[in-house]
Coordinates of C-alpha atoms and ligand atoms in Angstrom, one line a residue:
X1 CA -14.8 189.7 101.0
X2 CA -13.6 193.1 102.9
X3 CA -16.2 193.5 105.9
X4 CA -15.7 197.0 106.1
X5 CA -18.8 199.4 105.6
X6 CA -18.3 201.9 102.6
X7 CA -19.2 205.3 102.9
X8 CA -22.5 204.4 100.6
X9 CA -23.2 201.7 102.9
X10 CA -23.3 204.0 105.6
X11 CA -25.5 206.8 103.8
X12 CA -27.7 203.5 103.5
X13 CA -27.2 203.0 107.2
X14 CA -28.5 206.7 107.9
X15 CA -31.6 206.3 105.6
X16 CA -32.9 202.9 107.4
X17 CA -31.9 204.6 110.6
X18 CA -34.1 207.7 109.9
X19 CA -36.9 205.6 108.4
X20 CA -36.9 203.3 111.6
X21 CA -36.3 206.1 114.5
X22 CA -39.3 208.7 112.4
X23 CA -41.7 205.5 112.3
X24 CA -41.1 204.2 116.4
X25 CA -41.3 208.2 118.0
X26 CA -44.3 208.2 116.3
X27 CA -47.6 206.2 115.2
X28 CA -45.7 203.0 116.3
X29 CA -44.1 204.2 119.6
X30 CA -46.5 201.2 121.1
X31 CA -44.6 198.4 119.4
X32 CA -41.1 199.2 120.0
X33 CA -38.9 196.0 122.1
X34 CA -42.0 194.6 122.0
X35 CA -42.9 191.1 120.1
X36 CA -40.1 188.3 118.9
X37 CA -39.4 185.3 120.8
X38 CA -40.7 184.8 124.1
X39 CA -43.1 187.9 123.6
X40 CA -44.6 187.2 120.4
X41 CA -48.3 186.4 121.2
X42 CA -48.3 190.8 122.2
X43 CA -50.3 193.7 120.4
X44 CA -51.1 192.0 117.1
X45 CA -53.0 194.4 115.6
X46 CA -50.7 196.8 116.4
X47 CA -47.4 194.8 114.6
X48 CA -49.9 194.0 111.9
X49 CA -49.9 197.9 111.1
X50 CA -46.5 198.0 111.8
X51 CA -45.7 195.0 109.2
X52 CA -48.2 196.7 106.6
X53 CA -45.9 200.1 107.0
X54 CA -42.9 198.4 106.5
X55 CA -44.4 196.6 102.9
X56 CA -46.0 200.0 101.8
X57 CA -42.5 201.8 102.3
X58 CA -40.7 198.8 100.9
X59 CA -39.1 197.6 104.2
X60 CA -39.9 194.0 104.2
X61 CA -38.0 191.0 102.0
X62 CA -34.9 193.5 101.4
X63 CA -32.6 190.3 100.6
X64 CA -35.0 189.3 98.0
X65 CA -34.0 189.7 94.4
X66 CA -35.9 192.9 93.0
X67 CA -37.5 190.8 89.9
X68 CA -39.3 189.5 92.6
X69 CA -40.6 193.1 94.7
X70 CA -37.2 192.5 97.0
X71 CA -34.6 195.4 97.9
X72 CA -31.9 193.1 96.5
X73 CA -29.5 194.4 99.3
X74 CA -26.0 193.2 99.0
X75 CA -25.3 190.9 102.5
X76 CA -23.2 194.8 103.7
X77 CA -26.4 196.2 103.5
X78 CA -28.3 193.1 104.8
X79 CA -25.7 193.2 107.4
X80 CA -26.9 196.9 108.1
X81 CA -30.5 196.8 107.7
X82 CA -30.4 194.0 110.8
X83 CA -28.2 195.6 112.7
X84 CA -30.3 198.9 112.4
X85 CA -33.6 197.1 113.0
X86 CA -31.9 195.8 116.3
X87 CA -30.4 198.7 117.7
X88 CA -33.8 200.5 116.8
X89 CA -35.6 198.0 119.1
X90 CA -38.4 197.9 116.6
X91 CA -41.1 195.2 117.2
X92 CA -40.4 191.5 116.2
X93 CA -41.6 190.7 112.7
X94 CA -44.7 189.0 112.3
X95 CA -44.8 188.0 108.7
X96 CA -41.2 186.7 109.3
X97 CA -42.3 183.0 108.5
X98 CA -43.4 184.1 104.8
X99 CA -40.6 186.4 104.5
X100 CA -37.3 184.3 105.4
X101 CA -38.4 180.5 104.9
X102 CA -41.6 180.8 102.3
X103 CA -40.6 183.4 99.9
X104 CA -37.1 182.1 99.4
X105 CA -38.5 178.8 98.8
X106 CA -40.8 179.8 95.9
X107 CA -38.1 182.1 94.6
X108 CA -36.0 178.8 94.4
X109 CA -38.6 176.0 93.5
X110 CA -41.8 177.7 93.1
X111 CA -43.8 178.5 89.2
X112 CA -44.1 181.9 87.8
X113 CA -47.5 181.2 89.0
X114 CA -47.0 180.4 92.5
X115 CA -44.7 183.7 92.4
X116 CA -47.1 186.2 90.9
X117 CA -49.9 184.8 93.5
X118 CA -48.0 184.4 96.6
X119 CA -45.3 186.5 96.8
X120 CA -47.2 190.4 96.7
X121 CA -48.9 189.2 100.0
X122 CA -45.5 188.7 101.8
X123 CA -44.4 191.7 100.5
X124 CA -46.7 194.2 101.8
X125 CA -47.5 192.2 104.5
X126 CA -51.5 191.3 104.0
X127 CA -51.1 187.1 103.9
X128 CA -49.5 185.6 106.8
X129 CA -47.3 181.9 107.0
X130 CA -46.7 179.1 109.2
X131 CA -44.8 176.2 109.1
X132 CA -46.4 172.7 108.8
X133 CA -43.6 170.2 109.6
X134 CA -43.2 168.9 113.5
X135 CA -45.8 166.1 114.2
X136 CA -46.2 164.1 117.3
X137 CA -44.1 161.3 115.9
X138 CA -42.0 163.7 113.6
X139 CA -39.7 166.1 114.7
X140 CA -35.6 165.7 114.5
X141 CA -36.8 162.1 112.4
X142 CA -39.0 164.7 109.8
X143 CA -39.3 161.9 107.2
X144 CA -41.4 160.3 109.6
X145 CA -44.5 162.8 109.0
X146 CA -47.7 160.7 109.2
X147 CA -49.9 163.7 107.9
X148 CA -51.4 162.5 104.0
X149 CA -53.2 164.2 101.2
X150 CA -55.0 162.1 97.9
X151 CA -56.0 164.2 95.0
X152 CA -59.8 164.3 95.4
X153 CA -61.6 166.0 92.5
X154 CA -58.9 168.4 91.6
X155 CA -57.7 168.8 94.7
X156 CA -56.1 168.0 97.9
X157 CA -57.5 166.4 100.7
X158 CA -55.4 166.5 103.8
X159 CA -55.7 164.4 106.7
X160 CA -53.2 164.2 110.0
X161 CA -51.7 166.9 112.4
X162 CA -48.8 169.2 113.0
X163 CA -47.7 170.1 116.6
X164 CA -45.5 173.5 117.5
X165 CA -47.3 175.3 114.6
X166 CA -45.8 178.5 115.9
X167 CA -48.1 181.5 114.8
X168 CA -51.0 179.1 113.3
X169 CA -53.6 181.3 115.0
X170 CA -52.8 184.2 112.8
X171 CA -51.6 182.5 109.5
X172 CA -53.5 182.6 106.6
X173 CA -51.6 180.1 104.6
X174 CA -49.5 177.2 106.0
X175 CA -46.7 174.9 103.6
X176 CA -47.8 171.4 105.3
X177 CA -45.6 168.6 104.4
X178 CA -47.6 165.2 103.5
X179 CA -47.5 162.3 102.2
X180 CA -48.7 161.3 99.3
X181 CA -47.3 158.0 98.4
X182 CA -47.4 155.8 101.0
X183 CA -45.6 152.8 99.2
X184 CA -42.9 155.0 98.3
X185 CA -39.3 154.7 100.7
X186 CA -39.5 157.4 103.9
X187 CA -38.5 160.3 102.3
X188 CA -39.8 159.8 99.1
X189 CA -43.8 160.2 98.4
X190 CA -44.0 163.4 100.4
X191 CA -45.0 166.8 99.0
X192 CA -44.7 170.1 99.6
X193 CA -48.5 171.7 99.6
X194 CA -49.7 175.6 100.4
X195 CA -52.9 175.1 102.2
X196 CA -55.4 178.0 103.0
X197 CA -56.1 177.9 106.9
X198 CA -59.0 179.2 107.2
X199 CA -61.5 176.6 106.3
X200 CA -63.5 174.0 108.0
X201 CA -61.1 171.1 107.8
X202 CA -58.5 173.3 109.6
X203 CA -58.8 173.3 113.3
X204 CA -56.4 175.4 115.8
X205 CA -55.4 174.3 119.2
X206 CA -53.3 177.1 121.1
X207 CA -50.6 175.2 123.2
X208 CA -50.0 177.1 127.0
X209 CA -46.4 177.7 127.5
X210 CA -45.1 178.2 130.6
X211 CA -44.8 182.0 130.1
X212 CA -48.8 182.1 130.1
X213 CA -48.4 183.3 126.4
X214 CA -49.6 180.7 123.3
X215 CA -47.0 181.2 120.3
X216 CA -47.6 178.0 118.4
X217 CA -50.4 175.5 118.4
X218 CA -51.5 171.7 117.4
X219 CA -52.8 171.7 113.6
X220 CA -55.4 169.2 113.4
X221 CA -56.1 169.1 109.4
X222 CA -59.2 166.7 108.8
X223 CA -60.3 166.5 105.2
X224 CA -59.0 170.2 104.9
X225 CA -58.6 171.2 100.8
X226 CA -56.1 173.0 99.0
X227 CA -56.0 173.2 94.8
X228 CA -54.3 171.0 92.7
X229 CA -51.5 172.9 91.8
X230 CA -50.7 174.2 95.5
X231 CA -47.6 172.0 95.3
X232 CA -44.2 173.1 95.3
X233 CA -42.0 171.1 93.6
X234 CA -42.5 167.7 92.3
X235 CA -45.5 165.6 93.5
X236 CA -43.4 163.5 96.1
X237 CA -40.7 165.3 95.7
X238 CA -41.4 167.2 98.6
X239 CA -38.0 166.6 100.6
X240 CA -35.8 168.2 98.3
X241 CA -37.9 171.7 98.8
X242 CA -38.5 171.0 103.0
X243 CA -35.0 170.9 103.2
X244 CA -33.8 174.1 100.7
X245 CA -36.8 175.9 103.0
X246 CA -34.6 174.8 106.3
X247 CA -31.3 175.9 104.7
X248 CA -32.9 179.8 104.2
X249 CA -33.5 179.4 107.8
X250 CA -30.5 181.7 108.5
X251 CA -28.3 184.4 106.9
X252 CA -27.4 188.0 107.6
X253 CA -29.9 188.1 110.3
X254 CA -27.9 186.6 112.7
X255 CA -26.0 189.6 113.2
X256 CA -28.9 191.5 113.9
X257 CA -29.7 188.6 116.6
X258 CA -26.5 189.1 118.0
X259 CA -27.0 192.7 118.9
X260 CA -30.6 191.9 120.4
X261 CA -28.9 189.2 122.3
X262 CA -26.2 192.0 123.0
X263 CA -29.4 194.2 124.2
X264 CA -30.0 191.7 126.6
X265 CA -26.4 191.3 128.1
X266 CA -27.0 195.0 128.8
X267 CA -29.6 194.5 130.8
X268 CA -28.2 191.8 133.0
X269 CA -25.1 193.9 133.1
X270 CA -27.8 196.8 134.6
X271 CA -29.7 194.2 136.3
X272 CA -26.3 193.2 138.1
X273 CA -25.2 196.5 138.8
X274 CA -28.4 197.9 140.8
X275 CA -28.6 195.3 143.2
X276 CA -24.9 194.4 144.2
X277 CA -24.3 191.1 142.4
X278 CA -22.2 192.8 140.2
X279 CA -19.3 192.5 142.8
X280 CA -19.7 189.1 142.9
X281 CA -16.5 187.7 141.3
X282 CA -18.4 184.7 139.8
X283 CA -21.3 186.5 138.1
X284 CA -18.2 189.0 136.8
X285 CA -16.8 186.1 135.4
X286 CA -20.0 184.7 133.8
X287 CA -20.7 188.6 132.9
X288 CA -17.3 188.2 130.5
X289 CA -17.9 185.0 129.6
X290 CA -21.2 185.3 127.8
X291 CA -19.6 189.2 126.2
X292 CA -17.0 186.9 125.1
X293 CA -19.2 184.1 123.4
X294 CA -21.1 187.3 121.8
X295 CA -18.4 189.0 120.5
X296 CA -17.5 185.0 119.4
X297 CA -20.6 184.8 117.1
X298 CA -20.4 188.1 115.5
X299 CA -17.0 187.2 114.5
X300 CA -17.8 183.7 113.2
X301 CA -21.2 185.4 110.9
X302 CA -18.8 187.7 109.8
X303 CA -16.4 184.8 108.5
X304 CA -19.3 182.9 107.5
X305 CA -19.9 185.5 104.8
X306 CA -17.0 186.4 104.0
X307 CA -16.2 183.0 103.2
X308 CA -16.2 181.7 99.4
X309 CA -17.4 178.2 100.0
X310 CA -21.0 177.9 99.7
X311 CA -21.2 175.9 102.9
X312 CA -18.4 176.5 105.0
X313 CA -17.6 174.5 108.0
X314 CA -17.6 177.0 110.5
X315 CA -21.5 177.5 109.4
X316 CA -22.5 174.0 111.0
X317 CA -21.8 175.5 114.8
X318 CA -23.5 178.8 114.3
X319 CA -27.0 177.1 115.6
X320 CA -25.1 174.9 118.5
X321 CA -23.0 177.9 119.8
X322 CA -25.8 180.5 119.7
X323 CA -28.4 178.8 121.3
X324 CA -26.6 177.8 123.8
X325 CA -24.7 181.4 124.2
X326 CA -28.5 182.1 124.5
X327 CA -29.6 179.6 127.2
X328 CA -27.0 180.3 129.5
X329 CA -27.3 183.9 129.3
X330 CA -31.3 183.1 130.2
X331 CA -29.6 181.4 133.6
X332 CA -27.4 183.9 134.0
X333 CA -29.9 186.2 134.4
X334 CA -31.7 184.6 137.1
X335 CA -28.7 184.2 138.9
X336 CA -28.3 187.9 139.0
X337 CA -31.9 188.6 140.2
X338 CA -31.4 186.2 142.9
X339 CA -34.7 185.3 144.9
X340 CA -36.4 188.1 143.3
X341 CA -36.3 185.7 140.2
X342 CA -39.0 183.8 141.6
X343 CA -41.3 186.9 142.0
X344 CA -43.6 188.3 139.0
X345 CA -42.0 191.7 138.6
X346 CA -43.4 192.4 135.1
X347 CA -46.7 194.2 134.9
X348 CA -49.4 193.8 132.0
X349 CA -50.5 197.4 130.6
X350 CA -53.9 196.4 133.1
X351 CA -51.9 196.8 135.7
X352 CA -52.0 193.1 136.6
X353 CA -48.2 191.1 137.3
X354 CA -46.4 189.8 134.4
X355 CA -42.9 188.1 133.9
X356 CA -40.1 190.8 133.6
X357 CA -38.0 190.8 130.3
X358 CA -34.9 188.6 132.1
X359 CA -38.1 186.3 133.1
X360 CA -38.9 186.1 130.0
X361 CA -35.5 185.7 128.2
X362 CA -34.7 182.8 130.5
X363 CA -38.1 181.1 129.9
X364 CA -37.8 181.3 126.2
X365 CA -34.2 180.2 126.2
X366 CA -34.5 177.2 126.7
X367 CA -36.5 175.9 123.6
X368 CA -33.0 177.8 121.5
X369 CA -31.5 174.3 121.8
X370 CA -34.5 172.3 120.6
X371 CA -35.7 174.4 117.9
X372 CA -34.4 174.6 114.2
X373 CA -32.6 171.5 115.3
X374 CA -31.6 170.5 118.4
X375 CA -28.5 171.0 120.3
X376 CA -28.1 167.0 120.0
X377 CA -28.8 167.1 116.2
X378 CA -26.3 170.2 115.8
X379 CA -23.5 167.8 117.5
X380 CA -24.7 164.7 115.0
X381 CA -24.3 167.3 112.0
X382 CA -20.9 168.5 113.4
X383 CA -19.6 165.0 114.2
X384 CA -20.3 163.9 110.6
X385 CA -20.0 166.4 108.2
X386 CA -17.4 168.6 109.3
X387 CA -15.7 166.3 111.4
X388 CA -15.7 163.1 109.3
X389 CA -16.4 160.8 112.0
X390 CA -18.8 157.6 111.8
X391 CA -22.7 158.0 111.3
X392 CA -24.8 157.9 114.2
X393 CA -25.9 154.5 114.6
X394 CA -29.6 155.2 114.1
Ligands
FAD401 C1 -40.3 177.5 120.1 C2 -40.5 176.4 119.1 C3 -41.1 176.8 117.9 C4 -41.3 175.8 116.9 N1 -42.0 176.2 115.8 C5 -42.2 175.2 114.8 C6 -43.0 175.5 113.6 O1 -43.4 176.7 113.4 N2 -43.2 174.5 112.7 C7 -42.8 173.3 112.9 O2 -43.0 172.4 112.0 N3 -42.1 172.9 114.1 C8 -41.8 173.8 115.0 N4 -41.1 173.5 116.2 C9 -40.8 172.1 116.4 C10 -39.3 171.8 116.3 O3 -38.9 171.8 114.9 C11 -39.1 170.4 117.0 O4 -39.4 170.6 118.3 C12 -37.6 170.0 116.8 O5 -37.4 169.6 115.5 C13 -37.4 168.7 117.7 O6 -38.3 167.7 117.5 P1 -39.1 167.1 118.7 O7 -39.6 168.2 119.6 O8 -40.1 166.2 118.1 O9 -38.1 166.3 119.6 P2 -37.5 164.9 119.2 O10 -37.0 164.8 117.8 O11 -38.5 163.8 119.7 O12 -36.2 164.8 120.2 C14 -36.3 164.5 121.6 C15 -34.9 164.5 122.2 O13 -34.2 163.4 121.5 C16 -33.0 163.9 120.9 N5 -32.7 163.2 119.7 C17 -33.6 162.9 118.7 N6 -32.9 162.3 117.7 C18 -31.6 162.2 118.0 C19 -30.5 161.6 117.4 N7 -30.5 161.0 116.2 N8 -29.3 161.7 118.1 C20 -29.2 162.2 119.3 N9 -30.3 162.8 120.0 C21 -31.5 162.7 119.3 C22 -33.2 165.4 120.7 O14 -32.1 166.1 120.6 C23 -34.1 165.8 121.9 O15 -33.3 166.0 123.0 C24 -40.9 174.4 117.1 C25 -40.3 174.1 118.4 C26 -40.1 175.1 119.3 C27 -39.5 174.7 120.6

């Protein structure tokens, strides 16, 4: 595959670049750098608009095929679109959940049905997802999920809960996974279920993180009903479909994540450079190091899609190397500020003191390596898959 942008890809380029800049100097100037991790609990209402002008101007899903409402962008122009949203700084997605890990699934495993209902709310942004799998007892072990449903007068009756729901509080729609057979081996008897959340048998628990913000939640579901045919897949054969909704987790958006990581190297770099510690020969070093480990995962995407394997090797690092890339830029940072790390130098728009972005960034960081698999899972993958060595014991 050549990597190189052709001169239509860059007229394409131009046109997401003029949509993006006209929208953000405008009605939307509120919402731009604002949202995404470690930021993402800001200015709903606000990214909601933002997420509805995106659907009505055909904006969102652009990887999806255009049978089903997508763009049907070519990875170039996926590539593009990413990297334009990025350098934009436009607001973190909020309907990302539905767009990336949802929509893909029902494109894949989902009925013409489930399609025609489902799929026009991602789109223009008016139903919002979460994701039902961590429980308290379920997290790297998945198949371990406790949470049940019975079919109960046509429909499902759901009992059990989910921890780290990450945007519960706004979803409208969660896919919970649950059991339902309980004689069947550990991951066999579970389903894959679409389950409305606002209804009595759904309750919401905001979980405080240490940034003062609540992005995910505990999901307590307690006779909570869904219909009949809310199931994607085969009843009980739920695991196939969790795990081809975990393998959409990432594409071409990593390369837009490497320029907002690339964002934030620029303002440590900045950060560094107006009080001093940029002479300091160790945080130059560190400086390079991290510019190095950037430029590092741009160039392994880039071979990732250029590659003709379905599932190269080199894909199995991408989450290991990253979020840790990630993590130690987060340390870096503090480094740089020095003592004044330990003050609040953020303000709220009341006026009252907030974490500053590299606060931020650092806080957040650290759930990277423990998040769409752990950095200890990532090695176990890596050890035996591409590596070839023996099984973990467990
Ligand atoms: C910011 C954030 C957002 C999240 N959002 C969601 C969401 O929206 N929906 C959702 O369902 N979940 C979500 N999660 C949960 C996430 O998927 C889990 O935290 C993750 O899978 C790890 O599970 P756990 O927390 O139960 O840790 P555990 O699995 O209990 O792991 C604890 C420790 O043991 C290590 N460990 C476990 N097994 C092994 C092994 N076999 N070999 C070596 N080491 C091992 C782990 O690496 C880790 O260090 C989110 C988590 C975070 C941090």
């Amino acid at each position: 595959m050549d990597l190189r942008f052709s001169t239509e890809d860059e007229t394409f380029r131009d046109e997401v670049r003029t949509f993006l800049e006209d929208s953000l100097a405008r009605d939307f100037a509120a919402v731009r750098g604002r949202g995404g991790p470690g930021d993402d609990d800001c200015l709903f209402e606000e990214r909601l608009a933002w997420e509805r002008h995106l659907g009505a101007h055909g904006w969102t899903c652009v990887a999806w095929p255009k049978e089903h409402g997508g763009r049907g962008l070519s990875l170039h122009r996926q590539v593009v679109y990413f990297e334009e949203y990025a350098r934009a700084r436009a607001p973190g997605r909020i309907g990302h959940i539905g767009e990336t890990l949802l929509g893909p699934t029902l494109i894949s495993f989902g009925t013409d049905e489930q399609r025609d209902r489902f799929l026009p709310g991602i789109l223009a942004g008016t139903e919002l997802w979460c994701q039902g799998y961590s429980e308290p007892g379920a997290g790297s072990d998945l198949a371990n999920i406790q949470t049940r449903a019975d079919l109960v007068d046509g429909e499902w009756s759901i009992e059990g809960q989910k921890v780290w729901t990450s945007q519960a509080h706004w979803a409208d729609w969660c896919f919970v996974l649950a059991r339902t057979n309980r004689g069947a081996a550990k991951h066999k008897g579970i389903s894959y279920l679409l389950v409305p959340m606002r209804q009595d048998g759904v309750d919401i628990r905001p979980i405080h993180q240490v940034t003062g913000d609540s992005e995910f939640n505990e999901v307590f579901f307690s006779g909570a009903r869904t219909d009949a045919a809310n199931v994607v897949g085969e009843v009980d054969g739920g695991w196939r479909v969790a795990m081809g909704t975990l393998a959409f987790e990432r594409g071409a958006s990593t390369l837009g994540e490497n320029l907002m990581f690339l964002n934030e190297w620029d303002e440590v770099v900045a950060a560094a450079r107006a009080n001093g510690r940029i002479h300091d020969a160790t945080i130059r070093q560190r400086l390079v190091d991290c510019w190095v480990r950037l430029r590092l995962m741009r160039l392994n995407a880039m071979r990732i899609m250029s590659s003709t394997h379905e599932a190269p090797p080199a894909a199995m690092v991408t989450k290991l190397f990253w979020a840790t890339l990630h993590r130690d830029l987060g340390e870096l940072a503090m480094d740089v500020l020095g003592a004044e790390a330990t003050l609040r130098t953020g303000t709220f728009p009341d006026g009252s003191p907030d974490f500053s972005r590299l606060q931020r960034l650092f806080l957040f960081s650290r759930s990277d390596t423990i998040y769409a698999g752990t950095n200890q899972i990532q090695r176990n993958i890596i050890g035996e898959r591409a590596l070839g060595l023996p099984k973990d014991p467990s």
